Every structure is written in C-alpha cells, then in structure tokens.
Coordinates of C-alpha atoms in Angstrom, one line a residue:
Chain A
X1 CA 23.9 -21.6 -30.1
X2 CA 24.5 -19.0 -33.1
X3 CA 20.4 -17.4 -32.4
X4 CA 21.2 -17.6 -29.2
X5 CA 24.3 -15.5 -29.6
X6 CA 23.0 -13.2 -31.6
X7 CA 20.2 -13.0 -29.2
X8 CA 22.6 -12.5 -26.5
X9 CA 24.2 -10.0 -28.3
X10 CA 21.6 -7.7 -29.3
X11 CA 19.6 -7.7 -25.7
X12 CA 23.0 -6.3 -24.9
X13 CA 23.3 -4.4 -27.7
X14 CA 19.8 -2.7 -26.3
X15 CA 20.7 -2.6 -22.3
X16 CA 24.0 -0.5 -23.4
X17 CA 21.8 1.9 -26.2
X18 CA 19.5 2.6 -23.9
X19 CA 22.1 3.1 -20.4
X20 CA 23.3 5.5 -22.6
X21 CA 20.1 7.8 -23.2
X22 CA 19.7 7.7 -19.8
X23 CA 22.6 9.3 -19.1
X24 CA 22.9 11.7 -21.6
X25 CA 18.9 12.7 -20.9
X26 CA 20.1 12.6 -16.3
X27 CA 23.0 15.2 -17.7
X28 CA 20.9 17.5 -19.4
X29 CA 18.3 16.8 -16.1
X30 CA 21.3 18.4 -14.0
X31 CA 21.6 15.4 -12.1
X32 CA 25.6 15.4 -12.4
X33 CA 25.3 19.5 -12.1
X34 CA 27.1 20.6 -9.3
X35 CA 24.7 22.9 -7.9
X36 CA 22.1 20.7 -7.4
X37 CA 19.5 20.3 -4.4
X38 CA 17.7 17.3 -4.4
X39 CA 13.7 17.4 -2.2
X40 CA 12.3 14.1 -0.8
X41 CA 8.8 15.8 -1.0
X42 CA 5.3 13.8 -0.3
X43 CA 3.4 12.9 -3.6
X44 CA 0.8 15.7 -5.3
X45 CA 2.1 18.1 -2.4
X46 CA 4.4 20.7 -4.3
X47 CA 3.2 22.9 -7.6
X48 CA 5.9 21.6 -10.2
X49 CA 6.2 25.0 -11.7
X50 CA 7.8 26.6 -8.2
X51 CA 10.9 24.5 -8.6
X52 CA 11.4 26.4 -11.9
X53 CA 11.1 29.4 -11.3
X54 CA 13.3 28.5 -7.9
X55 CA 16.1 26.6 -10.4
X56 CA 15.8 30.9 -12.6
X57 CA 16.2 32.8 -8.9
X58 CA 18.8 31.2 -7.4
X59 CA 20.8 28.9 -9.9
X60 CA 20.2 25.7 -8.0
X61 CA 18.9 23.0 -9.9
X62 CA 15.7 20.8 -7.8
X63 CA 15.8 16.9 -7.6
X64 CA 12.4 16.0 -6.8
X65 CA 11.1 12.7 -5.0
X66 CA 8.0 12.5 -3.8
X67 CA 7.0 9.8 -0.6
X68 CA 3.7 8.4 0.9
X69 CA 4.3 7.7 4.4
X70 CA 6.1 9.2 7.5
X71 CA 7.6 6.0 8.4
X72 CA 8.9 4.5 4.6
X73 CA 10.6 8.7 4.4
X74 CA 12.5 8.2 7.0
X75 CA 13.2 4.2 6.5
X76 CA 14.2 6.3 3.8
X77 CA 17.0 8.2 5.2
X78 CA 18.0 6.3 7.7
X79 CA 19.9 3.6 4.5
X80 CA 21.4 7.4 3.6
X81 CA 21.2 6.5 -0.2
X82 CA 20.2 9.4 -1.7
X83 CA 21.8 12.7 -0.1
X84 CA 18.3 14.0 0.3
X85 CA 18.8 17.7 1.5
X86 CA 14.4 18.6 2.0
X87 CA 12.3 16.5 3.6
X88 CA 8.8 17.9 4.8
X89 CA 7.6 14.9 7.4
X90 CA 5.3 15.8 9.7
X91 CA 5.2 16.8 13.5
X92 CA 5.9 13.5 14.9
X93 CA 7.6 12.1 12.2
X94 CA 10.1 15.1 13.6
X95 CA 9.8 14.4 17.1
X96 CA 10.9 10.9 16.6
X97 CA 13.7 12.5 13.4
X98 CA 14.8 14.3 15.8
X99 CA 15.6 11.9 18.5
X100 CA 17.7 9.5 16.0
X101 CA 19.9 12.5 15.0
X102 CA 19.0 12.3 11.8
X103 CA 18.8 16.1 11.2
X104 CA 20.9 19.0 10.9
X105 CA 19.4 22.2 12.5
X106 CA 19.0 25.6 10.7
X107 CA 21.0 28.4 10.9
X108 CA 17.8 30.8 10.9
X109 CA 20.3 34.2 9.6
X110 CA 19.8 32.3 6.0
X111 CA 15.8 31.9 6.0
X112 CA 14.7 36.3 7.0
X113 CA 12.0 34.8 5.2
X114 CA 10.5 33.4 8.4
X115 CA 9.0 36.7 9.4
X116 CA 5.9 36.3 7.2
X117 CA 5.2 33.0 9.1
X118 CA 2.2 33.5 11.4
X119 CA 4.3 32.5 15.2
X120 CA 1.2 30.6 16.2
X121 CA 3.0 27.9 14.3
X122 CA 6.5 29.0 15.1
X123 CA 8.4 26.9 18.7
X124 CA 5.5 24.2 19.4
X125 CA 6.5 21.4 21.3
X126 CA 7.6 18.6 18.1
X127 CA 10.6 21.7 18.2
X128 CA 11.0 25.2 20.2
X129 CA 12.5 27.2 19.1
X130 CA 12.4 25.9 15.0
X131 CA 15.6 24.4 15.4
X132 CA 15.1 22.1 12.9
X133 CA 12.0 22.6 11.5
X134 CA 10.1 25.8 9.4
X135 CA 6.5 25.0 8.5
X136 CA 5.5 24.4 5.5
X137 CA 1.5 23.1 5.7
X138 CA -1.1 22.3 7.8
X139 CA -4.3 20.8 8.4
X140 CA -6.9 19.3 10.3
X141 CA -8.2 15.9 10.1
X142 CA -12.5 15.3 9.2
X143 CA -14.8 13.6 7.7
X144 CA -16.1 15.1 3.8
X145 CA -19.3 14.0 2.6
X146 CA -21.5 14.2 -0.2
X147 CA -24.7 15.8 1.2
X148 CA -26.5 14.5 -1.5
X149 CA -25.9 10.8 -1.4
X150 CA -27.8 10.6 2.1
X151 CA -31.4 10.9 3.1
X152 CA -31.0 13.2 5.9
X153 CA -29.4 15.9 7.3
X154 CA -25.8 15.0 8.8
X155 CA -23.8 17.9 9.0
X156 CA -20.8 15.6 10.9
X157 CA -20.1 17.8 14.2
X158 CA -20.2 14.7 15.5
X159 CA -18.1 11.7 15.4
X160 CA -21.5 10.6 17.7
X161 CA -22.9 10.3 13.6
X162 CA -21.2 7.7 12.2
X163 CA -22.1 5.0 13.8
X164 CA -25.4 6.4 12.7
X165 CA -27.9 2.8 11.6
X166 CA -28.7 4.6 8.4
X167 CA -25.1 4.5 7.4
X168 CA -24.7 1.9 6.1
X169 CA -21.9 1.1 4.2
X170 CA -21.0 4.4 3.4
X171 CA -18.4 5.1 5.5
X172 CA -14.4 4.6 3.4
X173 CA -11.7 5.6 5.9
X174 CA -9.1 6.3 5.6
X175 CA -5.8 3.3 5.4
X176 CA -4.4 4.1 9.1
X177 CA -3.3 4.0 12.2
X178 CA -3.4 6.5 13.8
X179 CA -6.1 8.5 12.3
X180 CA -8.5 5.7 13.1
X181 CA -8.1 4.9 16.4
X182 CA -7.8 8.3 16.9
X183 CA -10.7 9.2 16.5
X184 CA -12.2 5.8 18.4
X185 CA -10.4 8.4 21.5
X186 CA -11.9 11.0 20.1
X187 CA -15.3 10.1 20.0
X188 CA -15.3 8.6 23.6
X189 CA -13.6 12.3 24.8
X190 CA -10.4 10.4 25.3
X191 CA -7.0 11.5 23.9
X192 CA -5.7 10.9 20.6
X193 CA -2.6 10.2 22.0
X194 CA -3.6 8.2 24.7
X195 CA -1.7 5.3 26.8
X196 CA -4.0 3.6 28.1
X197 CA -4.7 1.0 27.4
X198 CA -8.0 0.4 29.2
X199 CA -9.3 3.8 27.1
X200 CA -7.5 2.3 24.7
X201 CA -9.9 -1.2 24.1
X202 CA -12.5 0.3 25.1
X203 CA -11.6 2.8 21.8
X204 CA -11.5 -0.3 20.0
X205 CA -14.1 -1.9 21.3
X206 CA -17.1 0.5 19.9
X207 CA -14.4 1.2 16.8
X208 CA -15.8 -2.6 15.9
X209 CA -19.4 -1.6 16.4
X210 CA -18.7 0.9 13.5
X211 CA -18.5 -2.9 11.2
X212 CA -21.2 -2.6 9.2
X213 CA -20.7 1.8 8.2
X214 CA -17.6 1.0 6.9
X215 CA -17.3 0.1 2.8
X216 CA -13.7 0.1 2.5
X217 CA -10.6 0.6 4.4
X218 CA -8.5 2.2 1.9
X219 CA -5.1 5.0 0.9
X220 CA -4.4 8.0 -1.5
X221 CA -8.2 6.0 -3.9
X222 CA -10.8 7.8 -1.6
X223 CA -10.5 11.2 -3.2
X224 CA -10.9 9.3 -6.3
X225 CA -14.2 7.7 -5.3
X226 CA -15.4 10.4 -3.6
X227 CA -15.7 12.7 -6.4
X228 CA -16.6 10.2 -8.3
X229 CA -19.9 9.0 -5.8
X230 CA -19.2 5.6 -5.5
X231 CA -18.4 6.8 -1.7
X232 CA -21.0 9.3 0.4
X233 CA -19.1 9.5 3.7
X234 CA -14.8 9.4 4.0
X235 CA -12.6 10.5 7.2
X236 CA -10.2 11.1 5.1
X237 CA -7.4 14.9 5.7
X238 CA -8.3 19.6 5.0
X239 CA -6.6 18.6 1.8
X240 CA -7.8 16.0 0.9
X241 CA -11.5 16.8 1.1
X242 CA -10.1 20.3 -0.2
X243 CA -8.6 18.5 -3.1
X244 CA -12.6 16.5 -3.6
X245 CA -13.8 19.4 -3.4
X246 CA -11.5 20.6 -6.5
X247 CA -13.6 18.2 -8.7
X248 CA -17.0 17.1 -7.4
X249 CA -18.6 20.6 -5.3
X250 CA -21.2 18.7 -4.0
X251 CA -18.8 17.8 -1.2
X252 CA -18.6 19.1 2.4
X253 CA -16.2 19.0 5.4
X254 CA -17.0 19.2 8.9
X255 CA -14.8 18.6 12.1
X256 CA -16.0 17.0 14.9
X257 CA -16.9 19.5 17.8
X258 CA -15.6 16.5 20.1
X259 CA -11.9 17.1 18.9
X260 CA -9.2 15.5 16.5
X261 CA -6.0 15.8 14.9
X262 CA -3.9 19.9 14.3
X263 CA -0.8 18.6 12.4
X264 CA 2.1 20.3 10.7
X265 CA 4.0 19.9 8.3
X266 CA 6.6 20.7 8.0
X267 CA 10.9 21.5 6.1
X268 CA 13.6 19.6 8.0
X269 CA 17.8 19.5 6.3
X270 CA 18.2 15.9 6.6
X271 CA 21.6 14.0 8.3
X272 CA 22.2 12.9 4.2
X273 CA 21.9 16.7 3.4
X274 CA 24.9 17.5 0.8
X275 CA 24.4 20.9 -0.2
X276 CA 23.0 22.5 3.1
X277 CA 23.7 25.8 2.0
X278 CA 21.3 25.5 -1.2
X279 CA 18.7 23.3 0.9
X280 CA 18.0 27.3 3.2
X281 CA 17.9 28.9 -0.5
X282 CA 14.7 26.3 -0.5
X283 CA 13.3 26.9 2.2
X284 CA 13.4 30.7 2.1
X285 CA 11.7 30.4 -1.1
X286 CA 9.1 28.0 -0.4
X287 CA 8.9 31.0 2.9
X288 CA 8.7 33.5 0.5
X289 CA 4.3 35.3 0.6
X290 CA 4.2 35.1 -2.9
X291 CA 5.4 32.0 -3.5
X292 CA 3.7 30.4 -0.2
X293 CA 0.5 31.8 -2.4
X294 CA 0.8 30.0 -5.6
X295 CA 0.9 26.7 -4.0
X296 CA -1.0 26.6 -1.8
X297 CA -3.4 27.5 -4.6
X298 CA -2.3 24.8 -5.6
X299 CA -2.1 22.0 -3.5
X300 CA -5.0 22.7 -1.4
X301 CA -3.5 23.4 2.2
X302 CA -3.7 25.5 4.8
X303 CA -0.2 27.7 4.8
X304 CA 1.4 28.9 8.5
X305 CA 1.9 31.9 6.3
X306 CA 0.1 35.0 7.6
X307 CA 1.9 37.3 5.0
X308 CA 0.9 34.7 1.2
X309 CA -3.0 35.0 3.0
X310 CA -3.5 38.3 2.0
X311 CA -2.4 37.4 -1.4
X312 CA -5.3 34.0 -2.3
X313 CA -8.4 34.0 -2.5
X314 CA -10.6 35.9 0.2
X315 CA -13.2 32.9 0.0
X316 CA -10.7 30.0 0.5
X317 CA -9.8 32.1 3.5
X318 CA -12.4 32.6 5.3
X319 CA -13.5 29.3 5.3
X320 CA -13.5 28.1 8.4
X321 CA -13.1 24.0 7.4
X322 CA -10.0 25.1 5.4
X323 CA -8.5 27.6 7.9
X324 CA -10.1 26.9 11.3
X325 CA -9.9 30.3 13.4
X326 CA -7.6 29.7 16.8
X327 CA -10.6 29.3 19.4
X328 CA -11.0 26.2 17.5
X329 CA -8.1 25.0 17.0
X330 CA -7.0 25.2 20.7
X331 CA -9.8 21.9 21.2
X332 CA -7.4 19.9 18.5
X333 CA -4.3 18.0 19.9
X334 CA -0.9 17.8 17.5
X335 CA 0.1 13.8 17.0
X336 CA 2.8 13.6 19.6
X337 CA 5.7 11.1 19.5
X338 CA 4.0 7.8 20.8
X339 CA 7.3 5.0 21.1
X340 CA 7.4 2.5 19.1
X341 CA 5.8 0.3 21.5
X342 CA 2.5 2.3 21.3
X343 CA 3.5 2.5 18.2
X344 CA 2.9 -1.1 17.3
X345 CA -0.2 -2.2 19.7
X346 CA -2.1 2.0 17.8
X347 CA -0.1 -0.7 14.5
X348 CA -2.2 -4.3 16.6
X349 CA -4.9 -2.2 17.3
X350 CA -6.0 -1.6 13.6
X351 CA -5.0 -4.5 12.4
X352 CA -7.6 -5.9 14.2
X353 CA -9.9 -3.4 13.1
X354 CA -9.9 -5.0 9.9
X355 CA -10.8 -8.0 10.9
X356 CA -13.6 -7.4 12.5
X357 CA -15.0 -5.3 9.2
X358 CA -15.9 -8.7 7.4
Chain B
X1 CA 38.6 -35.0 -15.5
X2 CA 38.2 -32.6 -17.2
X3 CA 34.9 -33.0 -17.9
X4 CA 33.6 -33.1 -14.6
X5 CA 36.1 -29.5 -13.2
X6 CA 34.3 -28.1 -16.2
X7 CA 30.9 -29.2 -14.2
X8 CA 32.3 -28.0 -11.1
X9 CA 32.7 -24.5 -12.8
X10 CA 29.1 -24.1 -14.3
X11 CA 27.7 -24.6 -11.2
X12 CA 29.5 -22.0 -9.1
X13 CA 27.4 -19.2 -10.7
X14 CA 23.9 -21.2 -9.8
X15 CA 25.9 -22.2 -6.9
X16 CA 26.4 -18.2 -5.9
X17 CA 23.0 -17.3 -7.1
X18 CA 22.0 -19.5 -4.7
X19 CA 24.2 -18.3 -1.9
X20 CA 23.2 -14.7 -2.0
X21 CA 19.1 -15.0 -2.8
X22 CA 18.2 -17.8 -1.0
X23 CA 19.8 -19.0 1.6
X24 CA 20.9 -15.4 2.6
X25 CA 18.0 -13.5 2.6
X26 CA 15.9 -17.2 4.4
X27 CA 18.9 -16.3 7.2
X28 CA 18.5 -13.2 7.2
X29 CA 14.5 -13.4 7.5
X30 CA 15.1 -15.8 10.8
X31 CA 17.9 -13.3 12.1
X32 CA 16.1 -10.7 12.6
X33 CA 13.2 -12.7 14.3
X34 CA 15.3 -12.8 17.2
X35 CA 15.2 -9.6 17.8
X36 CA 12.2 -7.5 19.2
X37 CA 11.7 -3.6 19.0
X38 CA 15.2 -2.0 21.1
X39 CA 17.4 -4.7 19.4
X40 CA 17.8 -7.6 22.5
X41 CA 17.6 -10.6 21.7
X42 CA 13.1 -12.0 22.6
X43 CA 11.8 -15.2 20.7
X44 CA 8.5 -13.0 21.9
X45 CA 7.3 -12.1 18.7
X46 CA 7.3 -16.2 18.6
X47 CA 5.1 -15.5 21.6
X48 CA 2.8 -12.6 19.7
X49 CA 2.7 -14.6 17.1
X50 CA 1.0 -17.2 18.6
X51 CA -1.6 -14.3 20.5
X52 CA -5.3 -14.6 18.9
X53 CA -4.7 -11.6 16.2
X54 CA -2.4 -13.5 14.2
X55 CA -3.7 -17.5 14.0
X56 CA -7.1 -15.3 12.9
X57 CA -5.5 -13.8 10.4
X58 CA -3.5 -17.2 10.0
X59 CA -5.9 -19.0 9.4
X60 CA -8.5 -16.6 7.2
X61 CA -6.0 -16.2 4.9
X62 CA -5.4 -19.7 3.9
X63 CA -9.4 -20.2 4.1
X64 CA -9.6 -17.9 0.6
X65 CA -6.5 -18.7 -0.6
X66 CA -7.7 -21.9 -0.3
X67 CA -11.7 -20.4 -2.0
X68 CA -9.3 -18.8 -4.5
X69 CA -7.3 -22.0 -4.8
X70 CA -10.2 -24.3 -5.5
X71 CA -12.5 -22.3 -7.8
X72 CA -8.8 -21.3 -9.6
X73 CA -9.3 -25.5 -10.0
X74 CA -12.6 -25.8 -10.4
X75 CA -13.1 -23.2 -14.2
X76 CA -9.0 -23.9 -15.1
X77 CA -9.3 -27.9 -15.3
X78 CA -11.7 -28.1 -17.8
X79 CA -10.9 -25.1 -19.9
X80 CA -7.2 -27.1 -20.4
X81 CA -8.6 -30.1 -21.4
X82 CA -11.5 -29.1 -23.5
X83 CA -8.1 -26.1 -25.7
X84 CA -5.9 -29.9 -25.9
X85 CA -8.6 -30.8 -28.5
X86 CA -8.8 -27.8 -30.0
X87 CA -7.4 -27.2 -33.9
X88 CA -5.3 -24.1 -33.0
X89 CA -4.4 -25.1 -29.4
X90 CA -0.8 -23.2 -29.4
X91 CA -3.3 -20.0 -29.6
X92 CA -5.5 -20.6 -27.8
X93 CA -3.5 -20.7 -24.7
X94 CA -0.9 -17.0 -25.2
X95 CA -4.8 -15.7 -26.4
X96 CA -4.9 -16.7 -22.0
X97 CA -1.2 -15.8 -21.1
X98 CA -0.7 -13.1 -22.4
X99 CA -3.3 -11.0 -19.3
X100 CA -0.2 -12.4 -17.4
X101 CA 1.5 -10.2 -19.2
X102 CA -0.2 -7.2 -18.1
X103 CA 0.9 -5.6 -15.3
X104 CA -1.3 -6.2 -12.2
X105 CA -2.0 -3.3 -10.7
X106 CA -3.0 -1.9 -13.4
X107 CA -5.4 -5.4 -13.5
X108 CA -6.5 -4.1 -10.1
X109 CA -7.2 -0.7 -11.0
X110 CA -9.1 -1.5 -14.1
X111 CA -11.3 -3.5 -12.2
X112 CA -12.0 -0.7 -9.6
X113 CA -13.7 0.9 -12.4
X114 CA -16.2 -2.5 -13.8
X115 CA -17.3 -3.2 -10.0
X116 CA -17.8 1.0 -9.8
X117 CA -21.3 2.7 -8.4
X118 CA -21.3 3.4 -12.4
X119 CA -19.4 0.8 -13.9
X120 CA -21.0 -1.3 -16.5
X121 CA -21.3 -4.6 -14.0
X122 CA -23.6 -2.5 -11.8
X123 CA -25.0 -0.5 -14.8
X124 CA -26.1 -3.9 -16.4
X125 CA -27.5 -5.1 -13.4
X126 CA -30.1 -1.6 -13.2
X127 CA -31.2 -2.9 -17.3
X128 CA -32.3 -6.1 -16.5
X129 CA -33.8 -4.8 -12.3
X130 CA -32.2 -6.0 -10.6
X131 CA -31.3 -2.8 -9.3
X132 CA -27.2 -1.2 -7.5
X133 CA -25.0 -3.5 -5.6
X134 CA -22.0 -3.3 -3.8
X135 CA -19.8 -5.0 -5.3
X136 CA -16.6 -3.5 -5.0
X137 CA -15.6 -3.8 -1.0
X138 CA -17.1 -7.4 -0.8
X139 CA -15.7 -11.4 -0.4
X140 CA -17.2 -11.7 -3.8
X141 CA -14.3 -8.9 -5.3
X142 CA -11.7 -10.0 -3.3
X143 CA -11.9 -14.0 -5.0
X144 CA -13.0 -12.9 -8.4
X145 CA -10.1 -10.8 -9.1
X146 CA -8.0 -12.7 -7.7
X147 CA -9.5 -15.7 -8.8
X148 CA -9.1 -13.7 -12.1
X149 CA -5.0 -13.3 -12.3
X150 CA -4.4 -16.7 -11.2
X151 CA -6.4 -19.2 -13.8
X152 CA -3.3 -17.8 -16.1
X153 CA -1.0 -19.8 -13.9
X154 CA -3.9 -22.9 -13.1
X155 CA -4.3 -23.2 -16.3
X156 CA -0.7 -24.4 -17.9
X157 CA 1.0 -26.9 -16.0
X158 CA -2.8 -28.1 -16.3
X159 CA -2.7 -28.0 -20.3
X160 CA 1.2 -29.3 -20.0
X161 CA 0.1 -32.0 -18.5
X162 CA -3.0 -33.3 -20.2
X163 CA -1.5 -32.4 -23.5
X164 CA 1.3 -34.8 -22.9
X165 CA -1.6 -38.1 -22.5
X166 CA -1.6 -40.6 -24.9
X167 CA -4.5 -40.8 -26.0
X168 CA -4.0 -44.2 -26.9
X169 CA -4.2 -44.3 -22.6
X170 CA -7.8 -43.1 -23.2
X171 CA -9.0 -45.7 -26.2
X172 CA -7.4 -48.7 -24.2
X173 CA -9.9 -47.5 -21.1
X174 CA -12.6 -47.5 -23.7
X175 CA -11.8 -50.4 -25.2
X176 CA -12.4 -52.3 -22.1
X177 CA -15.3 -51.0 -20.9
X178 CA -15.2 -47.7 -18.9
X179 CA -17.6 -45.5 -19.5
X180 CA -16.3 -41.5 -19.8
X181 CA -17.2 -40.9 -16.5
X182 CA -14.2 -44.3 -14.6
X183 CA -12.2 -43.0 -17.5
X184 CA -11.6 -39.2 -16.7
X185 CA -11.8 -40.8 -12.6
X186 CA -9.4 -43.3 -12.7
X187 CA -6.9 -42.8 -16.4
X188 CA -7.1 -38.4 -16.6
X189 CA -7.2 -37.6 -13.4
X190 CA -3.6 -39.9 -12.2
X191 CA -2.5 -38.7 -15.5
X192 CA -2.2 -35.1 -15.1
X193 CA -2.5 -35.3 -11.6
X194 CA 1.6 -33.5 -11.1
X195 CA 0.4 -30.6 -13.3
X196 CA -2.7 -30.1 -11.1
X197 CA -0.6 -30.3 -7.9
X198 CA 2.2 -27.4 -9.1
X199 CA -1.4 -25.5 -11.0
X200 CA -1.7 -25.8 -7.2
X201 CA 1.7 -25.2 -6.1
X202 CA 1.5 -21.5 -8.3
X203 CA -2.0 -20.6 -7.3
X204 CA -1.5 -21.6 -3.3
X205 CA 1.3 -20.0 -2.2
X206 CA 1.5 -16.7 -3.5
X207 CA -2.6 -16.2 -2.3
X208 CA -1.1 -16.7 0.9
X209 CA -0.1 -13.2 1.2
X210 CA -1.6 -11.5 -1.5
X211 CA -1.6 -7.1 0.0
X212 CA -2.1 -5.2 -3.2
X213 CA -5.7 -6.7 -3.8
X214 CA -6.5 -6.7 -0.1
X215 CA -6.4 -3.3 0.0
X216 CA -7.3 -2.2 -3.6
X217 CA -10.8 -4.9 -4.2
X218 CA -11.5 -5.6 0.4
X219 CA -11.0 -2.6 1.2
X220 CA -8.6 -3.9 3.5
X221 CA -12.1 -6.0 5.3
X222 CA -9.8 -9.3 3.9
X223 CA -5.9 -9.2 5.8
X224 CA -3.4 -11.7 4.9
X225 CA -0.4 -12.5 5.9
X226 CA 1.0 -10.5 3.2
X227 CA -0.5 -6.8 5.0
X228 CA 0.3 -8.3 8.0
X229 CA 4.1 -8.3 7.1
X230 CA 3.7 -4.9 5.2
X231 CA 2.3 -2.9 7.9
X232 CA 5.6 -3.8 10.6
X233 CA 8.4 -4.0 8.1
X234 CA 6.9 0.1 6.9
X235 CA 4.8 1.3 9.2
X236 CA 5.7 0.3 12.5
X237 CA 9.3 -0.5 11.7
X238 CA 8.9 -3.3 13.6
X239 CA 11.2 -5.7 11.6
X240 CA 11.3 -8.3 14.7
X241 CA 7.7 -9.5 13.9
X242 CA 7.8 -8.8 10.5
X243 CA 10.9 -11.1 9.9
X244 CA 8.4 -13.5 12.0
X245 CA 5.4 -13.5 10.0
X246 CA 7.5 -14.4 7.3
X247 CA 9.2 -17.4 8.7
X248 CA 5.7 -19.0 9.6
X249 CA 4.7 -18.2 5.8
X250 CA 8.3 -20.0 4.3
X251 CA 7.5 -22.7 7.2
X252 CA 3.9 -22.9 5.2
X253 CA 5.3 -22.9 1.8
X254 CA 7.6 -25.7 2.8
X255 CA 4.6 -28.3 4.1
X256 CA 2.3 -27.5 1.0
X257 CA 4.5 -28.5 -1.0
X258 CA 6.5 -31.6 0.8
X259 CA 1.8 -32.0 0.7
X260 CA 1.9 -31.4 -3.5
X261 CA 5.8 -33.4 -3.6
X262 CA 5.4 -34.7 -7.3
X263 CA 6.0 -39.0 -6.5
X264 CA 5.7 -41.0 -9.8
X265 CA 8.5 -41.4 -12.1
X266 CA 9.2 -40.9 -15.1
X267 CA 6.7 -36.8 -14.0
X268 CA 10.0 -35.7 -15.6
X269 CA 8.0 -32.7 -17.6
X270 CA 5.5 -31.5 -15.5
X271 CA 3.4 -28.1 -15.7
X272 CA 6.9 -26.1 -14.2
X273 CA 9.2 -26.0 -17.2
X274 CA 7.1 -23.2 -18.6

C-alpha cells in the first residue's frame, strides 16, 4: 500500500512539473500574449520564416495550426473551441461556410495589397466581389508520371491513357471522392460537377474498369511513393506534383485535355476570430509581392499574385504545367458546392469504387 | 451497516465512469443514427445500411477479420504453448509484448518501407531469382501486417491459460493411455479454451474496424466498417449514417461476445486479467 501511495505521488509530482513547464513554454511562445492571431492552414502550405517576419513587422504573434481536409477544418470551426483568426479553405468550402454563416466580411480598405492580385482570380462565382475571401494559391488536378518507369511514350494528354492495359498496377489515385469521380466524369466529357444520376452511373461504371491498373488509393503518402519510384503514375494536385519533382527530376506532370479541376484556396476570417484587425494585417502581409514570391517558392503551388511572378524564377513562371495560360484554364472547371446529399452520393460511389478494386 | 454504505461509496466513481464514458456515448450513437442530413427523424439510415454497398462492406469486413483472427490464432497457440515450456518464460513473454508498446502508426510506416519495391523483401526476392514482386497494397500485406499487430494480444491470454494448467493433469492423461494428440484434444485444449476465446475477442472485434492499415498497407483496396465510419463523419459529414454503421458494429460485437462467453466455473483467472 505504501508503495502504491509513493508511486501515485511520484506520478502526480512529475505531471505537475510537466504542466508547469508546458505553461511556461506556452507563455514564451506567445500563447498568452494579447496581440496574437491563430492561423489555421493546410500542412506544408506556408513558409515558416514568413511567420517570423510577420511578427517582426507588426508585433503580432502567430499561433499556427494545420488541417488535412476542408471538411475536418469546417467541423473544427463549427465547434468553435479555438479562436481561429485566419483559415485557408478551398473554393467549394468557402461557398459552404458562407451558407452556414461561418465567415466575417472583409474590410477591403485594410487590404491595400489586393491590387497585386491578378483580376482573373478575383470576383469568382463562389465569392462575388471577394466579400469574404482573398486568393492565396491556385492549381489544377492532373497526372504526375515517371517516364523512366514506363515502357512506351505516354504524355497523358487524355484521361483515356490511364485505361491503357499496359499500365497494369501502375496508377495511384488520391484518396478523395471529388477528384476520382470527377476524373471519371471528365473522361466521358461530362462536367465534374454533374448531379445527373445517369452521367454519374456511367462514370462509376467507367471507373470500375480502371481496377486492374489501380495500385492504391492513398493520401499524402503519394508524394513520397512517387519520389522513391515506388509508383509510376499518380492522380494528384499540381502542387503535390511540384513537390515530387523538386526531389525526383525524372517526373513530369500533365493536365488531360478533356478537362479537369481548377481550384483556388483563399484566405478567410472565420466567425471564431478574436483578432479581426490582426487577421486583416496578416492577409495584407501575405499579398505583398515579395512575401508572396518567397511563399510560392517554398510551397510549390501557383500564386495568383501577378506582381510576385516578376520576382520569381522565370523558368518556373513560364512553365505551362504550373501556370497554364488562360485558354487552358478556361476549359478547366471549378468545383461547386453540391450540397450534402450529392456529396453523400459521390462518397458512396467512391466507397463502392474502392470495393471494386479488389 | 457501515461496510455496506462504504461499498456503495466505492461504487460511485466506477458507476459515474460507466455512465459518462460507456452508456452515454452508446446512447448518443443510437440517437444520432435516427436523424438524416437535415436533422429530421428517420429510419432511412437503417434502410440504407441494408442496401448492397454496406452489406457487402460488412461481409468483407467479417471475412478479413476472420482471416486475421485465424492466422493470429494459428501462430499464437503454438507460440504460447512453447513459451510456457521455456526456462525464462517471463522474459520471452516480455520480448513478445514490448513491440505492442510502439505506436501502431510507426510500425505501419515501417512496413511500407519493408514491403516497398526497393525494400529488403524485394531485394531478397531479386537475389534468389524470384524477381521483383508487388507486395505492398495487396491482400497478403494487409493480413500479414494486421496479424503481426494482433499476435501479442492473442498470445497473452492463451499463455496465461496454458501456464495455469496443472501439469499433473497431462501426466494423468498419459498414464491412462492417451497419446499426445488425444491429450491435447481432450485435456489441454478444453482447459485452455477460455484463453483462446479471450484472444479471439481482443483480435476479431478490433479487426472489424481497422482503418489506418487499410489505407497505408492495403491502399484502400480493402474496406472495413471502420473506414466507412471515418468517411461518414469526416468527409460526408453525415453523422446519422456514420452512427448507424457504428450501431451495427456494436451489435456485431455483442454477438461475438455472446459466442465467446466464458461459461466454465472456476475460470476466474482467464486471460483478460492482464
């Protein structure tokens, strides 16, 4: 019994010490300070040096947290436990958050750097007049591939190439319903926002025939698999493809001609914000051409900041794979918020697709 | 009198715990399963569960959980048996248990490397002339890794049961003329059945709802009830349907518990007292 008490006491003392140390660390990290903002962003989606620079410039400390899906982000903001001041959702999620009244309107007079943004990326259907959101990065969905691992000459200018029987067990798909079902729809020439059950049935049937070629359906692990030559072909986002290529130069990226997804991630101020003024300063800071250029360099996705482009490596900026010109962009499609029923339908089709893979 | 009220007092923390963390969550799951996406009352989620997708999903979950449990048992029983015969059995047991303290995700990621195109297994295959094989993202790799993860949980209760077996009973069986197979079948196995049942419980039930391994090792080509629940909650945000699948998972668990119930008296010290 004595031993038990002694052991329990030891545990309590150690826990108390750790808690105290944690609180002290929190203080020095600025968690308890008055002028802080909490930024909620995708993983690997912001150059950490810029956060330090922001603090140096404005005196506002940044608490940085990450998420790995739009849906998880929205759930957390809806619950409202943490006072997120900035979040960076994708376009269809902005539409949804607007519907659910989760966003605070922006004061454009506090964001003078907005003038640096290419007008192409402003005033888009998901947020007319940019009342709630400011462009952060944009990109496409396409096919990353390793020509060295493929026999024959593939350029993946068509989705149909993926169905080539010679590519048995070579294709990795991203674990995301909209991307995969969208690919099925696009390959048949339908819109990737289709809500027509007949078109969706056709797309599902078409996707089922891809089974022999599918090696796996995974998440962010794709990047490493492609870098290490574990896989030859991957359906992925342009930025992830850029990530892969930064390590393995053999790789290439293509957006098939039948059409694909064009997406935007925008900065918003959620209803949970405690420091709306600081959040505006942060948005304005990120739009500064030099900051945007440095960030785009680090992250690898395409920046909508036209003045930042002049400061970047011209070889990258002129690369049609990352910065497709307007003509190509115009036949790409932006995701629309399809509503919960259709999203459920897409997900059930995706679940069925996964079961057909085996 | 005093001891009675004291006993009631001791029950409070336990009762509160059960109420807050067992009864309340299950009740909530049941409650949520009765609502659709718009928050109106419906039995539609249950109807939807009996559509082809979810039934097939359930069947395939059971099939894989069965295979995982079977192979775990086939490996664990002899291992546990020989462990009880070794000299430093506690030490050996500890060596088997230690890997189960390492984070599941870490072990899973290690297997991605081991099974990879350029991993040690494929290097071995190439060296002995079999040639490069796709191991990762197959049924084999999924079952192998799952069995690897569950083996310690299967070994422990069986080890305890065999260890507690009175050796005099085996001698008696031999003296009465039974050969070793009959001894095993008629004496050892029935007396260690409780350990086996506990082992099956702690393996089969979690195996039904595995979800991280299905993605990382099986590349989402194997889908379990766990994956479906995760998707309903995190992606579709259809809490009703997610809860419905969870309700069925709980039901299946109860059924399995019934089948593997410990019937014998005197089986006080079964393997679950770890």
